[in-house]
């Protein structure tokens, strides 16, 4: 007996957003996770089917041959950390452009209904128009340009969801709140904290992907070639965000504000462009989200 659930091919399934996508939406969608050979799938393997990517287009084609995929949610990317001294350009291009282009090619040829890309505000450094803050940001925009070709060449719906700053459970990255944990015992050198940031809880972000998938089913042409940006309600300075976190944590962190000079092409204001995603809004306030985050850390 066949399932009536949409079958979603998910890349980046072992990352922060991908893990939460699987854990929160596996009952609603049949999720097929495409992961690297070295990826640890222990958090998700009970909730989705796993395929391994071996750097070849053939390993992706096997997924389309074996599964009747309805749509792709493309989360996978290589994001160099701010502390990375040497960027491995070949790995960046392979992850952020080549892998995604393989997917686009196969989506077109296999007539997949939709492809949701994940865009980044870092492609718009203090500017409404394209102004990349890093090579990573440039690679993400280059992929969007390639995606435009496939949108012209094939009937699939290609669209993007642009993310700002995210926090929440199952985050093993070097994002702010993981770094702040170090400031309990050691001094953490930060900028002056004046830059404005836009934080959304991971559950609000996962809800946005769910809303967009449904919207594509209902209004495919409306979604075509769009960049829907997830602008939050509580844009604050970085320092204000950290001070609120300290209040919820009930602990003063050992942060030396202004000890780090601002980086070249540092983003001071989140991007104001993009289109609002109909039916989505930030539901979890920063205060509520920080309380959830602190509870998770203490459990």
mmCIF file of C-alpha atoms in Angstrom:
data_model
loop_
_atom_site.group_PDB
_atom_site.id
_atom_site.type_symbol
_atom_site.label_atom_id
_atom_site.label_comp_id
_atom_site.label_asym_id
_atom_site.label_seq_id
_atom_site.Cartn_x
_atom_site.Cartn_y
_atom_site.Cartn_z
ATOM 1 C CA UNK A 1 0.000 0.000 0.000
ATOM 2 C CA UNK A 2 1.566 3.274 -1.122
ATOM 3 C CA UNK A 3 1.947 6.242 1.211
ATOM 4 C CA UNK A 4 -0.079 9.396 0.617
ATOM 5 C CA UNK A 5 2.668 11.508 2.179
ATOM 6 C CA UNK A 6 4.797 13.747 0.003
ATOM 7 C CA UNK A 7 8.229 12.193 -0.454
ATOM 8 C CA UNK A 8 10.914 14.798 0.246
ATOM 9 C CA UNK A 9 14.581 14.417 -0.643
ATOM 10 C CA UNK A 10 16.477 16.320 2.054
ATOM 11 C CA UNK A 11 20.117 17.350 1.826
ATOM 12 C CA UNK A 12 22.071 18.583 4.836
ATOM 13 C CA UNK A 13 19.951 16.270 6.958
ATOM 14 C CA UNK A 14 22.559 15.857 9.702
ATOM 15 C CA UNK A 15 23.126 19.606 10.140
ATOM 16 C CA UNK A 16 21.339 21.904 12.577
ATOM 17 C CA UNK A 17 18.353 22.746 10.370
ATOM 18 C CA UNK A 18 18.250 19.337 8.711
ATOM 19 C CA UNK A 19 18.204 17.373 11.970
ATOM 20 C CA UNK A 20 15.324 19.485 13.264
ATOM 21 C CA UNK A 21 13.510 19.143 9.925
ATOM 22 C CA UNK A 22 13.631 15.352 10.231
ATOM 23 C CA UNK A 23 12.744 15.202 13.933
ATOM 24 C CA UNK A 24 9.794 17.569 13.597
ATOM 25 C CA UNK A 25 8.349 16.679 10.179
ATOM 26 C CA UNK A 26 8.963 12.934 9.718
ATOM 27 C CA UNK A 27 5.339 12.160 10.611
ATOM 28 C CA UNK A 28 4.080 14.560 7.947
ATOM 29 C CA UNK A 29 6.451 13.763 5.079
ATOM 30 C CA UNK A 30 8.297 10.675 3.928
ATOM 31 C CA UNK A 31 11.854 11.971 4.182
ATOM 32 C CA UNK A 32 14.737 10.611 2.137
ATOM 33 C CA UNK A 33 18.028 11.937 3.510
ATOM 34 C CA UNK A 34 21.001 12.294 1.187
ATOM 35 C CA UNK A 35 24.143 12.534 3.320
ATOM 36 C CA UNK A 36 27.891 12.338 2.891
ATOM 37 C CA UNK A 37 29.745 9.051 3.438
ATOM 38 C CA UNK A 38 31.232 10.378 6.684
ATOM 39 C CA UNK A 39 28.027 11.833 8.163
ATOM 40 C CA UNK A 40 26.814 10.694 11.586
ATOM 41 C CA UNK A 41 23.144 9.797 11.111
ATOM 42 C CA UNK A 42 22.488 8.535 14.652
ATOM 43 C CA UNK A 43 20.004 11.334 15.459
ATOM 44 C CA UNK A 44 17.873 10.844 12.346
ATOM 45 C CA UNK A 45 18.198 7.297 11.015
ATOM 46 C CA UNK A 46 15.115 6.056 12.878
ATOM 47 C CA UNK A 47 12.944 8.707 11.218
ATOM 48 C CA UNK A 48 14.016 8.722 7.572
ATOM 49 C CA UNK A 49 15.593 6.620 4.862
ATOM 50 C CA UNK A 50 19.303 7.242 4.302
ATOM 51 C CA UNK A 51 21.245 7.389 1.032
ATOM 52 C CA UNK A 52 24.958 8.197 0.832
ATOM 53 C CA UNK A 53 26.524 10.713 -1.549
ATOM 54 C CA UNK A 54 29.994 9.650 -2.752
ATOM 55 C CA UNK A 55 30.814 12.844 -4.691
ATOM 56 C CA UNK A 56 29.382 11.413 -7.913
ATOM 57 C CA UNK A 57 26.199 12.334 -9.759
ATOM 58 C CA UNK A 58 25.494 8.612 -10.113
ATOM 59 C CA UNK A 59 25.067 8.236 -6.344
ATOM 60 C CA UNK A 60 22.329 10.910 -6.485
ATOM 61 C CA UNK A 61 20.725 9.396 -9.566
ATOM 62 C CA UNK A 62 20.257 6.135 -7.641
ATOM 63 C CA UNK A 63 17.961 7.984 -5.235
ATOM 64 C CA UNK A 64 15.726 9.150 -8.078
ATOM 65 C CA UNK A 65 15.732 5.675 -9.624
ATOM 66 C CA UNK A 66 14.702 3.996 -6.360
ATOM 67 C CA UNK A 67 12.341 6.616 -4.904
ATOM 68 C CA UNK A 68 9.439 8.567 -6.372
ATOM 69 C CA UNK A 69 10.582 11.973 -5.128
ATOM 70 C CA UNK A 70 7.998 14.771 -5.055
ATOM 71 C CA UNK A 71 10.319 17.589 -4.047
ATOM 72 C CA UNK A 72 13.781 18.503 -2.816
ATOM 73 C CA UNK A 73 14.658 20.613 0.222
ATOM 74 C CA UNK A 74 18.283 21.614 -0.235
ATOM 75 C CA UNK A 75 19.942 22.544 3.066
ATOM 76 C CA UNK A 76 23.458 21.223 2.497
ATOM 77 C CA UNK A 77 26.308 23.718 2.309
ATOM 78 C CA UNK A 78 29.841 24.187 3.525
ATOM 79 C CA UNK A 79 30.064 27.213 5.825
ATOM 80 C CA UNK A 80 33.640 28.153 6.804
ATOM 81 C CA UNK A 81 33.869 29.456 10.360
ATOM 82 C CA UNK A 82 35.050 32.988 11.073
ATOM 83 C CA UNK A 83 38.147 31.520 12.678
ATOM 84 C CA UNK A 84 39.107 29.522 9.567
ATOM 85 C CA UNK A 85 42.486 30.812 8.406
ATOM 86 C CA UNK A 86 42.543 28.880 5.151
ATOM 87 C CA UNK A 87 39.419 28.264 3.104
ATOM 88 C CA UNK A 88 39.617 25.077 1.050
ATOM 89 C CA UNK A 89 38.236 26.533 -2.146
ATOM 90 C CA UNK A 90 37.805 23.199 -3.900
ATOM 91 C CA UNK A 91 35.683 21.868 -1.021
ATOM 92 C CA UNK A 92 33.612 25.062 -0.910
ATOM 93 C CA UNK A 93 32.874 24.958 -4.645
ATOM 94 C CA UNK A 94 32.214 21.215 -4.572
ATOM 95 C CA UNK A 95 29.747 21.502 -1.676
ATOM 96 C CA UNK A 96 27.997 24.765 -2.509
ATOM 97 C CA UNK A 97 27.924 24.683 -6.311
ATOM 98 C CA UNK A 98 28.795 21.301 -7.835
ATOM 99 C CA UNK A 99 26.687 19.117 -5.527
ATOM 100 C CA UNK A 100 23.674 21.421 -5.861
ATOM 101 C CA UNK A 101 24.035 21.559 -9.649
ATOM 102 C CA UNK A 102 24.003 17.763 -9.797
ATOM 103 C CA UNK A 103 20.718 17.910 -7.895
ATOM 104 C CA UNK A 104 19.259 20.565 -10.193
ATOM 105 C CA UNK A 105 20.203 18.579 -13.291
ATOM 106 C CA UNK A 106 18.548 15.434 -11.964
ATOM 107 C CA UNK A 107 15.470 17.304 -10.726
ATOM 108 C CA UNK A 108 14.960 18.674 -14.210
ATOM 109 C CA UNK A 109 15.516 15.387 -16.000
ATOM 110 C CA UNK A 110 13.337 13.446 -13.531
ATOM 111 C CA UNK A 111 10.565 16.071 -13.596
ATOM 112 C CA UNK A 112 10.570 16.642 -9.834
ATOM 113 C CA UNK A 113 7.734 18.949 -8.758
ATOM 114 C CA UNK A 114 9.721 21.422 -6.679
ATOM 115 C CA UNK A 115 13.147 22.379 -5.393
ATOM 116 C CA UNK A 116 13.509 24.569 -2.279
ATOM 117 C CA UNK A 117 16.909 26.197 -1.946
ATOM 118 C CA UNK A 118 18.233 27.721 1.279
ATOM 119 C CA UNK A 119 19.612 31.212 0.726
ATOM 120 C CA UNK A 120 21.627 33.381 3.103
ATOM 121 C CA UNK A 121 21.450 37.023 4.147
ATOM 122 C CA UNK A 122 25.260 37.104 3.956
ATOM 123 C CA UNK A 123 24.905 37.531 0.189
ATOM 124 C CA UNK A 124 23.616 41.047 0.912
ATOM 125 C CA UNK A 125 26.210 42.758 3.118
ATOM 126 C CA UNK A 126 24.647 46.059 4.262
ATOM 127 C CA UNK A 127 22.948 46.353 0.878
ATOM 128 C CA UNK A 128 19.591 45.664 -0.749
ATOM 129 C CA UNK A 129 21.366 44.348 -3.852
ATOM 130 C CA UNK A 130 23.889 41.534 -4.083
ATOM 131 C CA UNK A 131 27.043 42.309 -2.090
ATOM 132 C CA UNK A 132 28.676 39.150 -0.690
ATOM 133 C CA UNK A 133 30.291 39.283 2.729
ATOM 134 C CA UNK A 134 32.463 36.211 2.055
ATOM 135 C CA UNK A 135 33.424 33.645 -0.543
ATOM 136 C CA UNK A 136 30.799 31.399 1.035
ATOM 137 C CA UNK A 137 28.132 34.056 0.363
ATOM 138 C CA UNK A 138 29.361 34.435 -3.214
ATOM 139 C CA UNK A 139 29.154 30.681 -3.764
ATOM 140 C CA UNK A 140 25.567 30.619 -2.484
ATOM 141 C CA UNK A 141 24.548 33.395 -4.886
ATOM 142 C CA UNK A 142 26.368 31.684 -7.759
ATOM 143 C CA UNK A 143 24.267 28.601 -7.099
ATOM 144 C CA UNK A 144 21.085 30.716 -7.191
ATOM 145 C CA UNK A 145 22.137 31.995 -10.632
ATOM 146 C CA UNK A 146 22.613 28.415 -11.833
ATOM 147 C CA UNK A 147 19.207 27.534 -10.383
ATOM 148 C CA UNK A 148 17.675 30.318 -12.516
ATOM 149 C CA UNK A 149 18.838 28.541 -15.660
ATOM 150 C CA UNK A 150 17.131 25.320 -14.579
ATOM 151 C CA UNK A 151 13.966 27.234 -13.794
ATOM 152 C CA UNK A 152 13.941 28.485 -17.390
ATOM 153 C CA UNK A 153 14.809 25.094 -18.863
ATOM 154 C CA UNK A 154 12.389 22.901 -16.873
ATOM 155 C CA UNK A 155 8.861 23.045 -15.459
ATOM 156 C CA UNK A 156 9.798 22.298 -11.848
ATOM 157 C CA UNK A 157 9.167 25.029 -9.255
ATOM 158 C CA UNK A 158 12.497 26.429 -8.060
ATOM 159 C CA UNK A 159 12.302 28.764 -5.080
ATOM 160 C CA UNK A 160 14.407 29.903 -2.106
ATOM 161 C CA UNK A 161 13.923 30.438 1.608
ATOM 162 C CA UNK A 162 16.381 33.000 2.984
ATOM 163 C CA UNK A 163 17.477 32.499 6.574
ATOM 164 C CA UNK A 164 18.907 34.984 9.042
ATOM 165 C CA UNK A 165 20.349 33.982 12.437
ATOM 166 C CA UNK A 166 19.028 30.743 13.951
ATOM 167 C CA UNK A 167 19.291 29.224 17.407
ATOM 168 C CA UNK A 168 17.814 26.260 19.276
ATOM 169 C CA UNK A 169 18.241 22.587 20.032
ATOM 170 C CA UNK A 170 20.463 20.105 18.151
ATOM 171 C CA UNK A 171 22.982 22.756 17.114
ATOM 172 C CA UNK A 172 26.523 21.386 16.973
ATOM 173 C CA UNK A 173 27.919 24.273 14.939
ATOM 174 C CA UNK A 174 30.028 27.270 15.934
ATOM 175 C CA UNK A 175 27.023 29.597 16.115
ATOM 176 C CA UNK A 176 26.810 32.287 18.773
ATOM 177 C CA UNK A 177 25.190 30.353 21.620
ATOM 178 C CA UNK A 178 27.634 27.475 21.387
ATOM 179 C CA UNK A 179 30.494 29.991 21.510
ATOM 180 C CA UNK A 180 28.890 31.747 24.497
ATOM 181 C CA UNK A 181 29.104 28.539 26.526
ATOM 182 C CA UNK A 182 32.878 28.983 26.531
ATOM 183 C CA UNK A 183 32.496 32.416 28.127
ATOM 184 C CA UNK A 184 31.431 30.792 31.397
ATOM 185 C CA UNK A 185 35.031 29.790 32.107
ATOM 186 C CA UNK A 186 37.189 31.827 29.746
ATOM 187 C CA UNK A 187 37.233 35.345 28.372
ATOM 188 C CA UNK A 188 35.496 35.730 25.039
ATOM 189 C CA UNK A 189 36.622 38.609 22.840
ATOM 190 C CA UNK A 190 33.748 40.128 20.867
ATOM 191 C CA UNK A 191 33.159 43.130 18.648
ATOM 192 C CA UNK A 192 31.470 46.181 20.174
ATOM 193 C CA UNK A 193 28.128 44.379 19.666
ATOM 194 C CA UNK A 194 26.482 47.247 17.834
ATOM 195 C CA UNK A 195 25.574 45.235 14.729
ATOM 196 C CA UNK A 196 21.859 44.476 14.384
ATOM 197 C CA UNK A 197 20.960 40.785 14.279
ATOM 198 C CA UNK A 198 17.768 38.892 13.471
ATOM 199 C CA UNK A 199 17.352 35.660 15.451
ATOM 200 C CA UNK A 200 14.611 33.078 14.902
ATOM 201 C CA UNK A 201 14.123 29.879 16.862
ATOM 202 C CA UNK A 202 14.761 26.718 14.864
ATOM 203 C CA UNK A 203 11.137 25.558 15.338
ATOM 204 C CA UNK A 204 9.901 28.737 13.639
ATOM 205 C CA UNK A 205 12.325 28.084 10.777
ATOM 206 C CA UNK A 206 11.155 24.482 10.359
ATOM 207 C CA UNK A 207 7.579 25.759 10.356
ATOM 208 C CA UNK A 208 8.523 28.053 7.465
ATOM 209 C CA UNK A 209 9.743 25.132 5.353
ATOM 210 C CA UNK A 210 6.490 23.297 6.117
ATOM 211 C CA UNK A 211 4.424 26.339 5.099
ATOM 212 C CA UNK A 212 6.395 26.792 1.874
ATOM 213 C CA UNK A 213 5.995 23.143 0.864
ATOM 214 C CA UNK A 214 2.233 23.468 1.322
ATOM 215 C CA UNK A 215 2.144 26.790 -0.541
ATOM 216 C CA UNK A 216 3.946 25.265 -3.514
ATOM 217 C CA UNK A 217 1.221 22.610 -3.746
ATOM 218 C CA UNK A 218 -1.509 25.262 -3.646
ATOM 219 C CA UNK A 219 0.062 28.108 -5.649
ATOM 220 C CA UNK A 220 3.042 26.795 -7.616
ATOM 221 C CA UNK A 221 3.353 29.719 -10.006
ATOM 222 C CA UNK A 222 3.271 32.206 -7.134
ATOM 223 C CA UNK A 223 6.287 30.475 -5.570
ATOM 224 C CA UNK A 224 8.344 30.168 -8.739
ATOM 225 C CA UNK A 225 11.710 32.002 -8.686
ATOM 226 C CA UNK A 226 10.971 33.714 -5.371
ATOM 227 C CA UNK A 227 13.231 34.480 -2.428
ATOM 228 C CA UNK A 228 11.077 34.340 0.708
ATOM 229 C CA UNK A 229 12.983 35.926 3.599
ATOM 230 C CA UNK A 230 12.225 34.979 7.205
ATOM 231 C CA UNK A 231 12.374 38.401 8.840
ATOM 232 C CA UNK A 232 11.860 38.187 12.582
ATOM 233 C CA UNK A 233 10.004 40.576 14.874
ATOM 234 C CA UNK A 234 12.808 41.320 17.313
ATOM 235 C CA UNK A 235 15.793 42.775 15.532
ATOM 236 C CA UNK A 236 18.234 43.923 18.202
ATOM 237 C CA UNK A 237 21.909 44.709 18.558
ATOM 238 C CA UNK A 238 24.133 41.715 19.199
ATOM 239 C CA UNK A 239 24.947 43.107 22.634
ATOM 240 C CA UNK A 240 21.245 43.389 23.529
ATOM 241 C CA UNK A 241 20.669 39.782 22.440
ATOM 242 C CA UNK A 242 23.551 38.516 24.581
ATOM 243 C CA UNK A 243 22.410 40.593 27.570
ATOM 244 C CA UNK A 244 18.916 39.077 27.301
ATOM 245 C CA UNK A 245 20.484 35.615 27.128
ATOM 246 C CA UNK A 246 22.557 36.371 30.241
ATOM 247 C CA UNK A 247 19.386 37.464 32.045
ATOM 248 C CA UNK A 248 17.638 34.161 31.232
ATOM 249 C CA UNK A 249 20.777 32.216 32.071
ATOM 250 C CA UNK A 250 21.020 34.140 35.365
ATOM 251 C CA UNK A 251 24.748 34.373 34.842
ATOM 252 C CA UNK A 252 27.134 37.106 33.706
ATOM 253 C CA UNK A 253 29.341 35.809 30.937
ATOM 254 C CA UNK A 254 33.009 36.695 30.648
ATOM 255 C CA UNK A 255 32.745 38.771 27.479
ATOM 256 C CA UNK A 256 35.102 41.570 26.545
ATOM 257 C CA UNK A 257 33.075 43.818 24.269
ATOM 258 C CA UNK A 258 35.078 45.792 21.720
ATOM 259 C CA UNK A 259 38.141 43.560 22.042
ATOM 260 C CA UNK A 260 37.757 42.305 18.489
ATOM 261 C CA UNK A 261 37.931 44.765 15.615
ATOM 262 C CA UNK A 262 35.072 44.687 13.140
ATOM 263 C CA UNK A 263 35.753 42.424 10.221
ATOM 264 C CA UNK A 264 35.980 43.648 6.680
ATOM 265 C CA UNK A 265 32.513 43.271 5.144
ATOM 266 C CA UNK A 266 30.934 42.707 8.565
ATOM 267 C CA UNK A 267 27.131 42.773 8.357
ATOM 268 C CA UNK A 268 25.733 45.596 10.486
ATOM 269 C CA UNK A 269 22.120 45.447 9.292
ATOM 270 C CA UNK A 270 20.128 42.350 8.190
ATOM 271 C CA UNK A 271 18.892 42.308 4.612
ATOM 272 C CA UNK A 272 15.583 44.084 4.074
ATOM 273 C CA UNK A 273 14.892 42.495 0.694
ATOM 274 C CA UNK A 274 13.036 39.374 -0.306
ATOM 275 C CA UNK A 275 9.360 38.609 -0.092
ATOM 276 C CA UNK A 276 7.453 37.724 3.065
ATOM 277 C CA UNK A 277 6.319 34.104 3.221
ATOM 278 C CA UNK A 278 2.506 34.135 3.373
ATOM 279 C CA UNK A 279 1.213 32.571 6.582
ATOM 280 C CA UNK A 280 4.547 32.685 8.423
ATOM 281 C CA UNK A 281 5.611 34.794 11.365
ATOM 282 C CA UNK A 282 8.037 34.480 14.245
ATOM 283 C CA UNK A 283 5.958 32.869 17.002
ATOM 284 C CA UNK A 284 8.652 32.103 19.581
ATOM 285 C CA UNK A 285 9.937 35.281 21.208
ATOM 286 C CA UNK A 286 13.621 35.603 22.013
ATOM 287 C CA UNK A 287 12.864 35.434 25.729
ATOM 288 C CA UNK A 288 10.781 32.270 25.368
ATOM 289 C CA UNK A 289 13.300 30.744 22.984
ATOM 290 C CA UNK A 290 16.218 31.459 25.303
ATOM 291 C CA UNK A 291 14.342 29.810 28.185
ATOM 292 C CA UNK A 292 13.870 26.717 25.988
ATOM 293 C CA UNK A 293 17.536 26.783 25.050
ATOM 294 C CA UNK A 294 18.710 27.049 28.668
ATOM 295 C CA UNK A 295 16.392 24.188 29.732
ATOM 296 C CA UNK A 296 17.798 22.013 26.950
ATOM 297 C CA UNK A 297 21.366 22.717 28.033
ATOM 298 C CA UNK A 298 20.600 21.921 31.686
ATOM 299 C CA UNK A 299 18.766 18.642 31.005
#
